[in-house]
Each structure stands twice: as C-alpha cells, then as structure tokens.
PDB file of C-alpha atoms in Angstrom:
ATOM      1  CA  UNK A   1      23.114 125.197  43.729  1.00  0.00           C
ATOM      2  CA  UNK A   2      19.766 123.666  43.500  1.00  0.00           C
ATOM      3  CA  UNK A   3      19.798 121.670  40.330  1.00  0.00           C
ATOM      4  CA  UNK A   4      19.661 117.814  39.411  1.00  0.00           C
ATOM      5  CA  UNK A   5      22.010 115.563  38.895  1.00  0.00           C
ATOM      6  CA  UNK A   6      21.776 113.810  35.064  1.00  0.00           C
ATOM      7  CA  UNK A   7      22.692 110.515  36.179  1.00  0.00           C
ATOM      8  CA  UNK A   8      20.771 110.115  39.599  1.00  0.00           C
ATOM      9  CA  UNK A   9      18.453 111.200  42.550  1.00  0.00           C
ATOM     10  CA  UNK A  10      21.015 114.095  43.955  1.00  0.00           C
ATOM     11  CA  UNK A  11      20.590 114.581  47.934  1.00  0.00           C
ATOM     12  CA  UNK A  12      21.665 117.789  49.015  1.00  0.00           C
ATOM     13  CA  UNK A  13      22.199 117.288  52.354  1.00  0.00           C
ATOM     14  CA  UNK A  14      25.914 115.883  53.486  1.00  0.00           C
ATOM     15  CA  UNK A  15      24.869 116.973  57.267  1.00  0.00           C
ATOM     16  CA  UNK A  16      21.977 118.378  59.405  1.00  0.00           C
ATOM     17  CA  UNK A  17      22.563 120.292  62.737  1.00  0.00           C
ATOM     18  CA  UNK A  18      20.180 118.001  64.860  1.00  0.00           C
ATOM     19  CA  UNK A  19      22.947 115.310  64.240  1.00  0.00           C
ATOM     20  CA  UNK A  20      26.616 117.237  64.730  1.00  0.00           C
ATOM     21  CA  UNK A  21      26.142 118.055  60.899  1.00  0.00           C
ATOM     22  CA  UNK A  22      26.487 114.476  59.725  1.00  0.00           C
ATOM     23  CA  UNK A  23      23.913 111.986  58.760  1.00  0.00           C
ATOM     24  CA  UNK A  24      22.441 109.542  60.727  1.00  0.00           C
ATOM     25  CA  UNK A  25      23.083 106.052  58.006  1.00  0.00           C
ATOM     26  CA  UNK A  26      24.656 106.238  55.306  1.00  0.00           C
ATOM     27  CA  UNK A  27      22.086 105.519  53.059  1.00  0.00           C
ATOM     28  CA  UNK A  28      19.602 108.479  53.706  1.00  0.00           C
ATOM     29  CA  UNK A  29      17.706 110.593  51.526  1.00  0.00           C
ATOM     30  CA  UNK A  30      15.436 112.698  53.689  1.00  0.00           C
ATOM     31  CA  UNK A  31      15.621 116.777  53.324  1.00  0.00           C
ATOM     32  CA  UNK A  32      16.267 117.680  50.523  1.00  0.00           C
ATOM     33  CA  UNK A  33      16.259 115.490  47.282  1.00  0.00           C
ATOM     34  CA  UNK A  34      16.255 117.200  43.922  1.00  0.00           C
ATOM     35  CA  UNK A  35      15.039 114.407  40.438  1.00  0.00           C
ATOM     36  CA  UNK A  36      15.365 115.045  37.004  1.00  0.00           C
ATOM     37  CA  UNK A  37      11.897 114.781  35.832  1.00  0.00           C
ATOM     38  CA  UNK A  38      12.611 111.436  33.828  1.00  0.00           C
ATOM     39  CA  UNK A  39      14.153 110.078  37.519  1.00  0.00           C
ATOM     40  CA  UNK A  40      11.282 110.989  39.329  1.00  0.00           C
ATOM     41  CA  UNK A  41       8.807 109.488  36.491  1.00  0.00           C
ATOM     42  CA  UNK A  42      10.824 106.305  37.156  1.00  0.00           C
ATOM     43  CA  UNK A  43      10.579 105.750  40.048  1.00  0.00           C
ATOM     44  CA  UNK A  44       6.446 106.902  39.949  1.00  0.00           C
ATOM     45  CA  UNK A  45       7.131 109.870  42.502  1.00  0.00           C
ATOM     46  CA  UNK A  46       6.751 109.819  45.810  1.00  0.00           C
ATOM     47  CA  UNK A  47       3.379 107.663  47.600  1.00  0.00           C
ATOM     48  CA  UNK A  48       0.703 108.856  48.763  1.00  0.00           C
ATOM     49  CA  UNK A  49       0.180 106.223  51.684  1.00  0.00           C
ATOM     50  CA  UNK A  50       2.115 108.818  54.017  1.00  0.00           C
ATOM     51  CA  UNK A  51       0.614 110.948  56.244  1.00  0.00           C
ATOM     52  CA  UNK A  52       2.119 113.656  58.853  1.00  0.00           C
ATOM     53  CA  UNK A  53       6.079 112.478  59.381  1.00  0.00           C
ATOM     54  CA  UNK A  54       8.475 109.871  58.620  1.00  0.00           C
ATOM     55  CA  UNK A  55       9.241 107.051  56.332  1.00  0.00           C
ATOM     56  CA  UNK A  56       8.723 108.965  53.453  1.00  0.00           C
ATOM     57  CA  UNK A  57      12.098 109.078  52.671  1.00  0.00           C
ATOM     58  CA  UNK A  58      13.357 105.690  53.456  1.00  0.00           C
ATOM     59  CA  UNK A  59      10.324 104.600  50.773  1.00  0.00           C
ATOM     60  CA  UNK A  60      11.032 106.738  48.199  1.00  0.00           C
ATOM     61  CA  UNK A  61      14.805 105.006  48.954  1.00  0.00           C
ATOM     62  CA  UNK A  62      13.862 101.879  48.398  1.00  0.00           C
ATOM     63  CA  UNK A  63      11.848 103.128  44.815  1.00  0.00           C
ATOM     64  CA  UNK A  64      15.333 104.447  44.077  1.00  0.00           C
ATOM     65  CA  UNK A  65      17.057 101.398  45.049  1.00  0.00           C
ATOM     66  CA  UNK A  66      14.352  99.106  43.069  1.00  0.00           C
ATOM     67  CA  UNK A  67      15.293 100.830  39.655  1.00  0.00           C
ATOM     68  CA  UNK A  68      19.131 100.346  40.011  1.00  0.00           C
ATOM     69  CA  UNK A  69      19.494 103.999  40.192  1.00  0.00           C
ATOM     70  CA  UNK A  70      22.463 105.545  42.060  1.00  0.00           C
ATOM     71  CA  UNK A  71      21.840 108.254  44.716  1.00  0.00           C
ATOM     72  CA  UNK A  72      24.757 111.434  44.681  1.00  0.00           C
ATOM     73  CA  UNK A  73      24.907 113.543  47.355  1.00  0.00           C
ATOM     74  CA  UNK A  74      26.561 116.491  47.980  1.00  0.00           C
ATOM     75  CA  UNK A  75      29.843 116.814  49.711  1.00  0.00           C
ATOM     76  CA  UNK A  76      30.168 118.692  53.138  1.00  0.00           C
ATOM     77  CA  UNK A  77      31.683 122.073  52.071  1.00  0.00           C
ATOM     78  CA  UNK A  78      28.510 122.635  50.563  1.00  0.00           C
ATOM     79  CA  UNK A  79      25.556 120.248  51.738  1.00  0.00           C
ATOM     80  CA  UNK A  80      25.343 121.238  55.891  1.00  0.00           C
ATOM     81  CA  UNK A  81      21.836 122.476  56.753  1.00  0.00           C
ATOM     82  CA  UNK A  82      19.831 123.663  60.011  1.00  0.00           C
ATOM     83  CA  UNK A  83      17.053 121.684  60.725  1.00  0.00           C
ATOM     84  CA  UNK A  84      13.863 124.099  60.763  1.00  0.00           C
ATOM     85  CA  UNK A  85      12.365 123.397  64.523  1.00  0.00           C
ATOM     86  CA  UNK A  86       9.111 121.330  64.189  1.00  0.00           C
ATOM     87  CA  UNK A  87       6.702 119.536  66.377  1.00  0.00           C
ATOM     88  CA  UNK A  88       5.433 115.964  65.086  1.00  0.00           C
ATOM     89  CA  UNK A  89       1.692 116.039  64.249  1.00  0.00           C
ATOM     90  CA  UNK A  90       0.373 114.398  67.683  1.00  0.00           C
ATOM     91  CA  UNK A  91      -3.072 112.959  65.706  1.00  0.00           C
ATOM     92  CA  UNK A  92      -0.750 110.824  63.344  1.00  0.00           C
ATOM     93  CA  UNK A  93       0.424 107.666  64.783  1.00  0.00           C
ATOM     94  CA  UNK A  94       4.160 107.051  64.321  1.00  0.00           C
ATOM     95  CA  UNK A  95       4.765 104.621  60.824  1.00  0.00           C
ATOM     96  CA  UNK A  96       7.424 102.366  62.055  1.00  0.00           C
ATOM     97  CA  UNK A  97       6.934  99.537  58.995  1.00  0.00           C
TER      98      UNK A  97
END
C-alpha cells in the first residue's frame, strides 16, 4: 500500500533485485519514499541542485536527518522491488560530493 506514514518519511523499499533484494547501507532512502505533505514541507522538498542520477537521495537523507525526523521503512514481506533497467545519462558528470 502506497500511503504515508504519520510520524515519518516511510521508504518502501526493504530490498531491490540489483542487490540480492537487500539494501546496500542501512541508512538509504532512494526508490521509493512516500511524505506526508507537512514532512515534506519540513524538510523544504527535495533540491533542485541535482541533475541526471545520484545523490539525490542521500541529500534529501540528510534534510531528514537535520529535522530529527525518523525514517520507517517497510519490512521485507512487502517492500522487495525490481529495479527498472536504466542507462546513466552519459552528458551528466557523476556527483560524488
């Protein structure tokens, strides 16, 4: 069921196919992350200083982080997705900051 979680940031995803269906730290956020709308205001949304892919997520965990809000996620019986196939955007150099 796609629907937030009233107290925190919910991440849906407990395991992706690219890695054995678990997650590659602990603390990540990226795939699918579902905000009530107050959450999302508090944490002023996602930035716009990303382009193409990557590091998105591990920012918008560190906005999480820097309110004191608690991240759920999912458990497994429920949270295992298949990682669409993609190629990364070759004119956007790779953010590693």
């Amino acid at each position: 069921m796609y629907r937030c979680d009233p107290r925190g940031p919910l991440h849906f995803v407990a395991g992706v196919n690219k890695f054995q269906y678990k997650l590659i730290y602990d603390w990540l956020i990226g795939g699918v992350l579902g905000f009530t709308r107050q959450q999302f205001q508090k944490v002023n949304g996602f930035s716009n200083l990303y382009f193409g892919w990557g590091s998105e997520d591990d920012d918008m965990r560190y906005r999480i982080m820097s309110m004191n809000m608690t991240t759920y996620r999912r458990p497994k019986h429920v949270g295992l997705y298949d990682m669409i196939r993609h190629n990364r955007d070759k004119r956007w150099r790779p953010n590693n900051a």
